[in-house]
Amino acid sequence: MDRQLLIFSTLCFLAAVVRSSVALRARVFRRSRFNFGMILLGFLLQSAFLGLRGHALGRCPITNLFEVLVFLAWSIALIYMVIGPAYRLSLMGSFTAPLVFLLQSFALLAPIDAPRTGRVPPNAWLEFHASISLIAYGAFALACVAGVMYLVQERQLKTRELHSIFYQLPPLPNLFSAMLRLLWFGFALYSAGLISGFFTGEPLPWTKVTLAIVIWIAYAAILFGPRLCSMSPRHLAAFCVAAFAAALSLLWSIEFVAHHA
Amino acid sequence: MKLFCAGLNHRTAPIEARERFAGHAGTIARLREQGEVLLLTTCNRVEVYAATARELPTSEIAQALQLHGDDVAPGELAAFYRYENDQCARHLFRVASGLDSMVVGETEIFGQTKRAYEQARASGGAGAFLHRLFQRAFRAAKQVRTKTEITRGSISVGSVAVELAEKLFGDLRGRKVLVLGAGETSEKTLRALASRGVSDLRVTNRTAARAEELAQRFDGMAVPFTGWLEHCREIDILLSSTAAETHLVTPENLAPMIRHRVDRPLFIIDIAVPRDVAPEVNGLEGVYLYDIDSLQSIADDTLQLRRQQIAAAEAIINEHVADFSRQMAQFGAREQRVATLHPEIPATLRVSEL
């Protein structure tokens, strides 16, 4: 039952992706309520899935890589819905939907939904640490999306080849400030997640801790880089994209290592 | 009732002919005795839309549009087109949507059509038939505008530059602009920028008096030609249009000025020929240089895109014509029934009551 909810949720995000792609091909790329509606419906189905899983597990449903990816996709959709309309970045949905769709499709298709044997005793610190870190990843994902939008627009302006999507993208200064806000928000949550990890009472695997600190340092460098050296917004956007790609790979590695250990 | 339109436009008649037939409310007063009559005049067209009980020949309409009351020559009459019923509706929907304009997709015609309708409504020229026709035309035009890209972008160099600046910065209010060279082209672009809310305008020119004159006109500030480069530290938009024979802006002289403004883009519009700004300047971080050719190329692309959108716009118009036709058929049937039951009621009263 819970997987069916997730399948329907993934189909909602796919609908948003298809709609944006068709509009892009027809060169009538516009903001639409349809996309926001589909993302909202997809988010509600995701929430229902996580609710059912959490109820069955008796704790926050992030016990394996499958659940981690779904929780990450849920945080991305959540943060988009909070910041998208507020910062008039509704077009971000057209960039967010493919990311969520890919994450959930991978989660559904890959054999990574390993069932837990027995109930895991609840651990408030551990659940706080894991969930807050994943929401931070969601913010980093959206900063990455804003970075991609920035790079696409910057490239078109430099090459003077202005496609239909150019006219729908938010102005460069708006994208830059949205990117910074998301980075700061994600960084604050990630720092809280990192610190809370030391209070879980669980043994601390050094690989996990080292990788987590590496990611923290990478984002700190991106945030403080422009103050220390003259890093341009274009470089910041590029680093933002690269850091999230690296962080996602590391997240997967951490789970992979933990699973095989 | 017979619904039709007749008139001439930029494609069928030269400007001299359009001037001769530029009728007004006074000249078409005679036609109004026949039923509903509406006059649409713009710089590119003179058209009469009418719903009358008897058929009005085109020659009679041409005569009414004649400003000087002379007889209309047969050659002049050939420039007039005439559309009836569905074809009349299709023509008006295309006109209001900007599909029949000289510049496809221009939106000014929508306002002109609306004004013509409001005037006719106020003077009693437009009744139930024309009301339905024009309301449907406005709906069709709005749908064409929102569902297609036919009105997107700008098609003149100056407006492309302003649109790009607006796109790049979002809001031009509070942006700082430096104008290099106080020629006619600069003035036009400056006017467009000022109309979008740019308030900090600085002008520099080899002839200081000309710079001061232009700056005064736009409530801006004249800057000495020897010190304009320093202003590049603060400005957001540089508009250059001088008669200089060598590049005034180069990576070497601009780079030190923008070193500390990494998070603020600088948009350079170079509309001078020969160019004032070295093309290598576009390679600087955060600098976006557009010369006359690149602006013209964007304008051409926009026009091309608008043409590609014509089919989509025509499809929307076809739907509205079909709807309007059905609506008119029902209306006609109702009118017929009333006419059969109450032949004593005059046709005009029947129509207005229905």
Coordinates of C-alpha atoms in Angstrom, one line a residue:
Chain A
M1 CA 0.0 0.0 0.0
D2 CA 2.7 2.5 1.0
R3 CA 4.7 1.8 -2.2
Q4 CA 1.6 2.5 -4.3
L5 CA 1.4 5.9 -2.6
L6 CA 5.0 6.5 -3.6
I7 CA 4.4 5.4 -7.2
F8 CA 1.4 7.8 -7.5
S9 CA 3.5 10.5 -6.0
T10 CA 6.3 9.8 -8.5
L11 CA 3.8 10.0 -11.3
C12 CA 2.7 13.4 -10.1
F13 CA 6.2 14.7 -10.3
L14 CA 6.6 13.0 -13.7
A15 CA 3.5 14.9 -14.9
A16 CA 5.1 18.2 -13.9
V17 CA 8.3 17.2 -15.7
V18 CA 6.3 16.3 -18.9
R19 CA 4.3 19.5 -18.8
S20 CA 7.5 21.6 -18.5
S21 CA 9.2 19.7 -21.2
V22 CA 6.3 20.0 -23.6
A23 CA 6.0 23.7 -22.9
L24 CA 9.8 24.1 -23.4
R25 CA 9.6 22.3 -26.8
A26 CA 6.7 24.4 -27.9
R27 CA 8.6 27.5 -26.8
V28 CA 5.7 28.6 -24.5
F29 CA 7.5 28.1 -21.2
R30 CA 5.2 29.7 -18.7
R31 CA 4.5 29.5 -15.0
S32 CA 1.6 27.3 -14.4
R33 CA -0.7 26.3 -11.6
F34 CA -0.7 22.8 -13.0
N35 CA 3.0 22.3 -12.0
F36 CA 2.5 23.6 -8.5
G37 CA -0.7 21.5 -8.2
M38 CA 1.1 18.4 -9.3
I39 CA 4.1 19.0 -6.9
L40 CA 1.6 19.7 -4.1
L41 CA -0.2 16.4 -4.8
G42 CA 3.0 14.5 -5.1
F43 CA 4.1 16.0 -1.7
L44 CA 0.9 15.0 0.0
L45 CA 1.3 11.4 -1.3
Q46 CA 4.9 11.4 -0.2
S47 CA 3.8 12.6 3.3
A48 CA 1.2 9.9 3.4
F49 CA 3.8 7.3 2.5
L50 CA 6.2 8.5 5.1
G51 CA 3.4 8.7 7.7
L52 CA 2.5 5.0 7.1
R53 CA 6.1 3.9 7.1
G54 CA 6.8 5.8 10.3
H55 CA 3.7 4.3 11.9
A56 CA 4.8 0.8 11.0
L57 CA 8.3 1.4 12.2
G58 CA 7.4 3.3 15.3
R59 CA 10.0 6.0 14.5
C60 CA 11.1 8.4 11.8
P61 CA 11.2 6.4 8.5
I62 CA 14.8 6.8 7.6
T63 CA 16.1 3.3 8.4
N64 CA 17.5 2.4 5.0
L65 CA 18.7 4.0 1.8
F66 CA 15.2 3.7 0.2
E67 CA 13.6 5.7 3.0
V68 CA 16.5 8.1 3.1
L69 CA 16.0 9.0 -0.6
V70 CA 12.3 9.4 -0.2
F71 CA 12.7 11.6 2.9
L72 CA 15.2 13.6 0.9
A73 CA 12.8 14.0 -2.0
W74 CA 10.1 15.0 0.5
S75 CA 12.3 17.7 2.0
I76 CA 13.1 19.1 -1.4
A77 CA 9.4 19.3 -2.3
L78 CA 8.7 20.8 1.2
I79 CA 11.3 23.5 0.9
Y80 CA 10.3 24.3 -2.7
M81 CA 6.7 24.9 -1.6
V82 CA 7.9 27.1 1.3
I83 CA 10.3 29.2 -0.7
G84 CA 9.2 28.9 -4.3
P85 CA 6.0 31.1 -4.2
A86 CA 7.4 33.3 -1.4
Y87 CA 10.4 34.4 -3.5
R88 CA 8.5 34.4 -6.8
L89 CA 10.6 31.5 -8.0
S90 CA 7.7 29.4 -9.0
L91 CA 9.6 28.3 -12.1
M92 CA 11.9 26.6 -9.8
G93 CA 9.2 23.8 -9.7
S94 CA 10.1 23.0 -13.3
F95 CA 13.6 22.4 -12.2
T96 CA 12.7 20.7 -8.9
A97 CA 10.3 18.2 -10.2
P98 CA 12.9 16.3 -12.3
L99 CA 15.2 16.0 -9.3
V100 CA 12.5 14.6 -7.1
F101 CA 11.3 12.3 -9.9
L102 CA 14.8 10.9 -10.4
L103 CA 15.4 10.4 -6.7
Q104 CA 12.0 8.6 -6.2
S105 CA 12.3 6.6 -9.4
F106 CA 15.8 5.4 -8.3
A107 CA 14.4 4.6 -4.8
L108 CA 11.6 2.6 -6.3
L109 CA 13.5 0.7 -9.0
A110 CA 16.8 -0.1 -7.1
P111 CA 16.7 -3.1 -4.7
I112 CA 17.5 -0.9 -1.7
D113 CA 14.3 -1.2 0.4
A114 CA 15.9 -3.7 2.8
P115 CA 13.3 -4.6 5.4
R116 CA 14.4 -4.2 9.0
T117 CA 14.2 -7.3 11.2
G118 CA 12.4 -6.3 14.4
R119 CA 11.6 -2.9 15.7
V120 CA 14.4 -0.5 16.2
P121 CA 14.1 1.2 19.6
P122 CA 13.3 4.9 19.2
N123 CA 16.2 7.3 19.8
A124 CA 15.2 11.0 19.8
W125 CA 18.7 12.4 19.2
L126 CA 19.4 9.9 16.3
E127 CA 16.0 10.7 14.7
F128 CA 16.6 14.5 15.1
H129 CA 20.1 14.1 13.7
A130 CA 19.0 12.1 10.7
S131 CA 15.9 14.1 9.8
I132 CA 17.5 17.5 10.3
S133 CA 20.5 16.5 8.1
L134 CA 18.2 15.3 5.4
I135 CA 16.2 18.5 5.4
A136 CA 19.5 20.3 5.1
Y137 CA 20.2 18.2 2.1
G138 CA 16.9 19.3 0.7
A139 CA 17.9 23.0 1.1
F140 CA 21.2 22.2 -0.6
A141 CA 19.3 20.5 -3.4
L142 CA 17.2 23.6 -4.0
A143 CA 20.3 25.8 -3.8
C144 CA 21.7 23.5 -6.5
V145 CA 18.6 24.0 -8.6
A146 CA 18.9 27.8 -8.2
G147 CA 22.5 27.4 -9.2
V148 CA 21.6 25.5 -12.4
M149 CA 19.0 28.2 -13.2
Y150 CA 21.7 30.9 -12.6
L151 CA 24.2 29.1 -14.8
V152 CA 21.7 28.5 -17.6
Q153 CA 20.7 32.2 -17.6
E154 CA 24.2 33.5 -17.3
R155 CA 25.4 31.3 -20.2
Q156 CA 22.5 32.5 -22.4
L157 CA 23.3 36.2 -21.6
K158 CA 27.0 35.7 -22.3
T159 CA 26.5 33.9 -25.6
R160 CA 23.5 36.1 -26.5
E161 CA 21.5 33.1 -27.5
L162 CA 18.3 33.7 -25.6
H163 CA 15.9 30.8 -25.7
S164 CA 12.3 30.7 -24.5
I165 CA 13.2 29.7 -21.0
F166 CA 15.4 32.7 -20.6
Y167 CA 12.4 35.0 -20.5
Q168 CA 10.8 33.0 -17.7
L169 CA 13.8 32.7 -15.4
P170 CA 14.0 35.0 -12.4
P171 CA 16.5 37.9 -12.7
L172 CA 20.1 37.0 -11.8
P173 CA 20.3 39.1 -8.6
N174 CA 17.1 37.4 -7.3
L175 CA 18.5 33.9 -8.1
F176 CA 21.7 34.8 -6.4
S177 CA 20.1 35.9 -3.2
A178 CA 17.7 32.9 -3.2
M179 CA 20.8 30.7 -3.6
L180 CA 22.5 32.4 -0.7
R181 CA 19.5 32.1 1.6
L182 CA 19.1 28.4 0.8
L183 CA 22.7 27.8 1.4
W184 CA 22.6 29.6 4.8
F185 CA 19.4 27.8 5.8
G186 CA 20.8 24.4 4.7
F187 CA 24.2 25.1 6.4
A188 CA 22.5 26.0 9.7
L189 CA 20.4 22.8 9.7
Y190 CA 23.4 20.7 8.6
S191 CA 25.5 22.1 11.4
A192 CA 22.8 21.3 13.9
G193 CA 22.5 17.8 12.5
L194 CA 26.2 17.3 12.6
I195 CA 26.5 18.4 16.3
S196 CA 23.4 16.4 17.3
G197 CA 25.1 13.3 15.8
F198 CA 27.6 13.3 18.7
F199 CA 24.7 13.0 21.2
T200 CA 23.0 10.0 19.7
G201 CA 24.7 7.6 22.1
E202 CA 25.5 5.3 19.1
P203 CA 29.1 4.4 18.1
L204 CA 30.5 6.9 15.7
P205 CA 31.9 5.4 12.5
W206 CA 34.9 7.4 11.5
T207 CA 34.1 7.2 7.8
K208 CA 30.7 8.7 8.3
V209 CA 32.0 11.5 10.6
T210 CA 34.9 12.3 8.3
L211 CA 32.6 12.5 5.2
A212 CA 30.0 14.6 7.1
I213 CA 32.8 17.1 8.2
V214 CA 34.1 17.2 4.6
I215 CA 30.6 18.2 3.3
W216 CA 30.4 20.8 6.1
I217 CA 33.8 22.3 5.2
A218 CA 32.8 22.4 1.5
Y219 CA 29.6 24.4 2.2
A220 CA 31.4 26.6 4.7
A221 CA 34.0 27.3 1.9
I222 CA 31.2 28.2 -0.6
L223 CA 29.5 30.5 1.9
F224 CA 32.5 32.3 3.2
G225 CA 34.5 32.1 -0.1
P226 CA 33.0 35.3 -1.6
R227 CA 34.0 37.2 1.6
L228 CA 37.6 35.9 1.6
C229 CA 38.4 36.0 -2.1
S230 CA 36.5 37.6 -5.0
M231 CA 34.4 34.6 -5.9
S232 CA 31.9 35.6 -8.6
P233 CA 28.2 34.6 -8.4
R234 CA 28.8 32.3 -11.4
H235 CA 31.5 30.5 -9.5
L236 CA 29.4 30.3 -6.5
A237 CA 26.5 28.8 -8.5
A238 CA 28.9 26.3 -10.1
F239 CA 30.3 25.3 -6.7
C240 CA 26.8 25.0 -5.4
V241 CA 25.9 22.4 -8.1
A242 CA 29.2 20.5 -7.7
A243 CA 28.9 20.4 -3.9
F244 CA 25.4 19.0 -4.0
A245 CA 26.4 16.4 -6.5
A246 CA 29.4 15.4 -4.3
A247 CA 27.3 15.5 -1.1
L248 CA 24.6 13.3 -2.7
S249 CA 27.3 10.8 -3.8
L250 CA 28.8 10.9 -0.3
L251 CA 25.4 10.4 1.3
W252 CA 24.9 7.3 -0.8
S253 CA 28.4 6.1 0.1
I254 CA 27.7 6.6 3.8
E255 CA 24.5 4.5 3.6
F256 CA 26.2 1.9 1.3
V257 CA 29.1 1.5 3.8
A258 CA 26.8 1.4 6.8
H259 CA 24.5 -1.1 5.1
H260 CA 27.4 -3.5 4.2
A261 CA 29.0 -3.1 7.6
Chain B
M1 CA -29.4 41.6 -39.5
K2 CA -26.4 41.6 -41.8
L3 CA -23.1 41.6 -40.1
F4 CA -20.1 42.8 -42.1
C5 CA -17.0 45.0 -42.2
A6 CA -15.4 47.0 -45.0
G7 CA -12.3 49.1 -45.1
L8 CA -8.7 49.4 -46.1
N9 CA -5.4 48.9 -44.4
H10 CA -1.6 49.1 -44.9
R11 CA -1.6 46.1 -47.2
T12 CA -4.3 47.2 -49.6
A13 CA -3.8 51.0 -49.8
P14 CA -0.9 53.4 -49.5
I15 CA -0.8 56.1 -46.8
E16 CA -2.2 58.8 -49.2
A17 CA -5.3 56.7 -49.8
R18 CA -5.7 55.9 -46.1
E19 CA -5.5 59.6 -45.3
R20 CA -8.2 60.4 -47.9
F21 CA -10.6 57.8 -46.4
A22 CA -9.8 58.6 -42.7
G23 CA -13.5 59.1 -41.8
H24 CA -14.7 60.1 -38.4
A25 CA -17.9 60.0 -36.4
G26 CA -19.3 62.9 -38.4
T27 CA -18.7 61.4 -41.8
I28 CA -20.3 58.0 -40.9
A29 CA -23.4 59.6 -39.2
R30 CA -25.4 58.8 -42.3
L31 CA -24.6 55.1 -42.1
R32 CA -25.9 54.9 -38.5
E33 CA -29.4 55.5 -39.7
Q34 CA -29.2 51.9 -41.2
G35 CA -28.4 50.2 -37.9
E36 CA -25.3 49.5 -35.7
V37 CA -22.1 51.1 -37.1
L38 CA -18.6 51.2 -35.6
L39 CA -15.6 53.0 -37.0
L40 CA -12.1 51.7 -36.3
T41 CA -9.3 54.0 -37.4
T42 CA -5.6 53.6 -36.7
C43 CA -2.5 54.8 -38.6
N44 CA -2.6 51.5 -40.5
R45 CA -6.3 50.9 -41.1
V46 CA -9.7 52.5 -41.5
E47 CA -12.6 50.0 -41.1
V48 CA -16.3 50.1 -40.6
Y49 CA -18.0 47.3 -38.7
A50 CA -21.8 47.2 -39.1
A51 CA -24.9 45.2 -38.3
T52 CA -27.7 46.6 -40.5
A53 CA -31.1 45.5 -41.6
R54 CA -30.4 46.2 -45.3
E55 CA -27.2 45.5 -47.2
L56 CA -24.9 48.5 -47.4
P57 CA -22.7 48.4 -50.5
T58 CA -19.0 49.0 -50.1
S59 CA -19.2 52.0 -52.3
E60 CA -21.6 53.7 -49.9
I61 CA -19.2 53.0 -47.0
A62 CA -16.2 54.3 -49.0
Q63 CA -18.2 57.4 -49.8
A64 CA -19.0 57.9 -46.1
L65 CA -15.4 57.6 -45.2
Q66 CA -14.3 60.2 -47.8
L67 CA -13.1 63.2 -45.9
H68 CA -13.7 65.7 -48.7
G69 CA -17.0 64.4 -50.1
D70 CA -15.6 63.8 -53.6
D71 CA -16.8 60.9 -55.6
V72 CA -14.9 57.6 -55.0
A73 CA -13.0 56.5 -58.2
P74 CA -13.4 52.8 -59.1
G75 CA -9.6 52.4 -58.7
E76 CA -9.8 53.6 -55.1
L77 CA -12.7 51.3 -54.4
A78 CA -10.6 48.3 -55.4
A79 CA -8.4 49.0 -52.3
F80 CA -11.4 48.2 -50.1
Y81 CA -12.0 44.8 -48.7
R82 CA -15.2 43.4 -47.3
Y83 CA -16.0 40.5 -45.0
E84 CA -19.4 39.2 -44.0
N85 CA -20.7 37.2 -41.0
D86 CA -18.1 34.6 -39.9
Q87 CA -15.4 36.1 -42.1
C88 CA -16.1 39.5 -40.5
A89 CA -15.8 38.0 -37.1
R90 CA -12.5 36.2 -38.0
H91 CA -11.1 39.5 -39.5
L92 CA -11.9 41.5 -36.3
F93 CA -10.5 38.7 -34.0
R94 CA -7.3 38.7 -36.1
V95 CA -7.1 42.5 -36.0
A96 CA -7.6 42.7 -32.2
S97 CA -5.0 39.9 -31.6
G98 CA -2.4 41.8 -33.6
L99 CA -2.3 39.1 -36.4
D100 CA -3.3 41.6 -39.1
S101 CA -0.9 44.3 -37.9
M102 CA 2.1 45.6 -39.8
V103 CA 4.3 44.2 -36.9
V104 CA 2.7 40.9 -36.1
G105 CA 1.8 40.6 -32.4
E106 CA 1.9 44.3 -31.5
T107 CA -0.5 45.0 -28.7
E108 CA -1.4 48.6 -29.3
I109 CA -4.2 47.6 -31.7
F110 CA -6.0 45.9 -28.8
G111 CA -6.3 49.2 -27.0
Q112 CA -7.3 51.1 -30.1
T113 CA -10.0 48.5 -30.9
K114 CA -11.3 48.8 -27.3
R115 CA -11.4 52.6 -27.5
A116 CA -13.3 52.4 -30.8
Y117 CA -15.8 50.1 -29.3
E118 CA -16.3 52.3 -26.2
Q119 CA -16.8 55.4 -28.3
A120 CA -19.4 53.6 -30.4
R121 CA -21.1 52.3 -27.4
A122 CA -21.2 55.7 -25.8
S123 CA -22.6 57.4 -29.0
G124 CA -25.1 54.6 -29.6
G125 CA -23.3 53.2 -32.7
A126 CA -22.8 49.8 -31.2
G127 CA -25.8 47.8 -30.1
A128 CA -26.5 44.2 -29.2
F129 CA -24.8 42.6 -32.3
L130 CA -21.6 44.6 -32.3
H131 CA -21.5 44.3 -28.5
R132 CA -21.4 40.5 -28.8
L133 CA -18.9 40.7 -31.7
F134 CA -16.4 43.0 -30.0
Q135 CA -16.7 41.3 -26.5
R136 CA -15.9 38.0 -28.2
A137 CA -13.0 39.7 -30.1
F138 CA -11.5 41.0 -26.8
R139 CA -11.8 37.5 -25.3
A140 CA -10.1 35.9 -28.3
A141 CA -7.3 38.5 -28.3
K142 CA -6.6 38.0 -24.6
Q143 CA -6.5 34.3 -25.0
V144 CA -4.1 34.6 -28.0
R145 CA -1.9 36.9 -25.8
T146 CA -1.8 34.5 -22.9
K147 CA -1.8 31.1 -24.6
T148 CA 0.8 31.9 -27.3
E149 CA 4.1 33.8 -27.5
I150 CA 2.9 36.1 -30.3
T151 CA 3.4 39.3 -28.2
R152 CA 6.6 38.2 -26.5
G153 CA 9.8 40.2 -26.7
S154 CA 10.7 43.4 -28.5
I155 CA 11.4 43.9 -32.1
S156 CA 13.3 47.2 -32.1
V157 CA 16.9 47.6 -31.0
G158 CA 16.2 50.1 -28.3
S159 CA 13.3 48.2 -26.8
V160 CA 15.3 44.9 -26.9
A161 CA 18.1 46.6 -24.9
V162 CA 15.6 48.0 -22.3
E163 CA 13.8 44.6 -22.1
L164 CA 17.1 42.8 -21.6
A165 CA 18.1 45.3 -18.8
E166 CA 14.8 44.7 -17.2
K167 CA 15.2 41.0 -17.5
L168 CA 18.7 41.1 -16.1
F169 CA 17.9 43.3 -13.1
G170 CA 14.3 42.5 -12.5
D171 CA 13.3 46.0 -11.5
L172 CA 15.0 49.0 -13.0
R173 CA 14.0 51.4 -10.3
G174 CA 17.0 52.5 -8.3
R175 CA 19.4 51.3 -11.0
K176 CA 22.2 53.6 -12.1
V177 CA 22.8 54.4 -15.8
L178 CA 25.7 56.1 -17.5
V179 CA 25.1 57.4 -21.0
L180 CA 28.3 57.8 -23.1
G181 CA 27.6 60.1 -26.0
A182 CA 24.5 62.3 -26.1
G183 CA 23.2 61.5 -29.6
E184 CA 19.7 60.9 -30.8
T185 CA 19.9 57.1 -30.3
S186 CA 21.1 57.6 -26.8
E187 CA 18.2 59.9 -26.1
K188 CA 15.6 57.4 -27.4
T189 CA 17.0 54.5 -25.3
L190 CA 17.4 56.8 -22.3
R191 CA 13.7 57.8 -22.6
A192 CA 12.7 54.1 -22.6
L193 CA 14.9 53.4 -19.6
A194 CA 13.5 56.4 -17.7
S195 CA 10.0 55.3 -18.5
R196 CA 10.8 52.0 -16.7
G197 CA 11.7 53.8 -13.5
V198 CA 15.5 54.4 -13.8
S199 CA 16.1 57.5 -11.8
D200 CA 19.9 57.8 -11.4
L201 CA 20.9 59.0 -14.9
R202 CA 24.4 60.2 -15.7
V203 CA 25.4 61.6 -19.1
T204 CA 28.8 62.3 -20.5
N205 CA 29.8 63.7 -23.9
R206 CA 32.8 65.3 -25.5
T207 CA 30.7 68.5 -25.8
A208 CA 29.8 69.2 -22.2
A209 CA 26.9 71.5 -23.1
R210 CA 25.2 68.7 -25.0
A211 CA 25.6 66.4 -22.0
E212 CA 24.2 68.9 -19.7
E213 CA 21.2 69.6 -21.9
L214 CA 20.4 65.9 -22.1
A215 CA 20.9 65.3 -18.4
Q216 CA 18.6 68.2 -17.6
R217 CA 15.9 66.9 -19.8
F218 CA 15.9 63.6 -17.9
D219 CA 16.5 65.1 -14.5
G220 CA 20.0 63.5 -14.5
M221 CA 23.6 64.5 -13.9
A222 CA 26.2 65.6 -16.4
V223 CA 29.6 64.0 -15.9
P224 CA 32.9 65.4 -17.3
F225 CA 34.1 63.3 -20.2
T226 CA 37.5 63.0 -18.6
G227 CA 36.2 61.2 -15.6
W228 CA 33.3 59.0 -16.8
L229 CA 35.3 55.7 -16.3
E230 CA 35.3 56.2 -12.6
H231 CA 31.5 56.0 -12.6
C232 CA 31.7 52.4 -13.8
R233 CA 32.4 51.4 -10.2
E234 CA 28.8 52.4 -9.3
I235 CA 26.6 52.1 -12.4
D236 CA 24.5 49.1 -13.4
I237 CA 23.9 50.0 -17.1
L238 CA 26.3 51.6 -19.5
L239 CA 24.8 52.9 -22.7
S240 CA 27.3 53.9 -25.3
S241 CA 26.7 55.7 -28.5
T242 CA 29.6 58.0 -29.4
A243 CA 31.2 58.8 -32.8
A244 CA 34.6 57.7 -31.5
E245 CA 36.8 55.8 -34.0
T246 CA 38.5 53.7 -31.4
H247 CA 37.3 51.6 -28.5
L248 CA 36.6 53.7 -25.4
V249 CA 35.9 50.7 -23.2
T250 CA 38.4 47.9 -23.1
P251 CA 39.1 45.0 -20.7
E252 CA 42.2 46.9 -19.5
N253 CA 40.5 50.1 -18.5
L254 CA 37.2 48.5 -17.3
A255 CA 38.5 45.5 -15.2
P256 CA 40.1 47.7 -12.4
M257 CA 36.8 49.6 -12.1
I258 CA 34.6 46.5 -11.6
R259 CA 37.0 44.4 -9.5
H260 CA 35.1 45.1 -6.2
R261 CA 31.6 44.7 -7.6
V262 CA 31.6 40.9 -8.2
D263 CA 28.0 40.3 -7.1
R264 CA 26.5 43.1 -9.2
P265 CA 26.2 42.6 -13.0
L266 CA 27.1 45.4 -15.4
F267 CA 25.0 45.6 -18.5
I268 CA 26.7 47.4 -21.4
I269 CA 24.6 48.5 -24.4
D270 CA 26.9 49.6 -27.3
I271 CA 24.8 51.0 -30.1
A272 CA 27.7 52.9 -31.7
V273 CA 29.1 52.1 -35.1
P274 CA 32.1 51.8 -35.1
R275 CA 31.8 50.1 -31.7
D276 CA 32.8 52.0 -28.5
V277 CA 33.3 48.9 -26.5
A278 CA 35.9 46.2 -27.3
P279 CA 34.2 42.8 -27.8
E280 CA 36.6 41.2 -25.3
V281 CA 34.9 43.2 -22.5
N282 CA 32.1 40.5 -22.7
G283 CA 34.6 38.0 -21.3
L284 CA 34.9 39.9 -18.0
E285 CA 33.1 38.3 -15.1
G286 CA 29.7 39.8 -14.5
V287 CA 29.8 42.0 -17.6
Y288 CA 27.2 41.5 -20.3
L289 CA 27.9 43.3 -23.5
Y290 CA 25.3 43.8 -26.3
D291 CA 26.3 45.6 -29.5
I292 CA 23.9 46.7 -32.2
D293 CA 24.3 43.4 -34.2
S294 CA 23.5 41.2 -31.2
L295 CA 20.5 43.4 -30.3
Q296 CA 19.2 43.3 -33.9
S297 CA 19.7 39.5 -34.0
I298 CA 17.5 39.2 -30.8
A299 CA 14.9 41.4 -32.4
D300 CA 15.0 39.3 -35.6
D301 CA 14.6 36.1 -33.5
T302 CA 11.6 37.5 -31.7
L303 CA 10.0 38.4 -35.0
Q304 CA 10.7 34.9 -36.3
L305 CA 9.2 33.4 -33.1
R306 CA 6.1 35.6 -33.4
R307 CA 5.6 34.3 -37.0
Q308 CA 5.9 30.7 -35.7
Q309 CA 3.2 31.4 -33.3
I310 CA 0.7 32.5 -35.9
A311 CA -0.7 29.0 -36.4
A312 CA -1.4 28.5 -32.7
A313 CA -3.1 32.0 -32.6
E314 CA -5.2 31.1 -35.7
A315 CA -6.4 27.9 -34.0
I316 CA -7.6 29.9 -31.0
I317 CA -9.3 32.4 -33.3
N318 CA -11.0 29.5 -35.2
E319 CA -12.5 28.2 -32.0
H320 CA -13.9 31.7 -31.1
V321 CA -15.3 32.2 -34.6
A322 CA -17.1 28.8 -34.4
D323 CA -18.5 29.8 -30.9
F324 CA -19.5 33.2 -32.1
S325 CA -21.2 31.7 -35.2
R326 CA -23.3 29.3 -33.0
Q327 CA -24.2 32.1 -30.6
M328 CA -25.3 34.3 -33.5
A329 CA -27.4 31.4 -35.1
Q330 CA -29.2 31.0 -31.8
F331 CA -29.7 34.8 -31.5
G332 CA -31.0 34.9 -35.1
A333 CA -33.5 32.1 -34.4
R334 CA -34.8 33.8 -31.3
E335 CA -35.2 37.1 -33.2
Q336 CA -37.1 35.2 -35.9
R337 CA -39.5 33.8 -33.4
V338 CA -40.2 37.2 -31.9
A339 CA -40.6 38.7 -35.4
T340 CA -43.2 36.0 -36.2
L341 CA -45.1 36.4 -33.0
H342 CA -44.9 40.2 -32.8
P343 CA -44.5 41.6 -36.3
E344 CA -45.5 45.1 -35.0
I345 CA -42.2 45.5 -33.1
P346 CA -39.5 47.2 -35.1
A347 CA -36.3 45.1 -35.9
T348 CA -33.9 47.3 -34.0
L349 CA -36.0 47.2 -30.9
R350 CA -36.3 43.4 -31.1
V351 CA -32.5 43.0 -31.3
S352 CA -31.8 45.4 -28.4
E353 CA -34.5 43.6 -26.3
L354 CA -33.1 40.2 -27.1

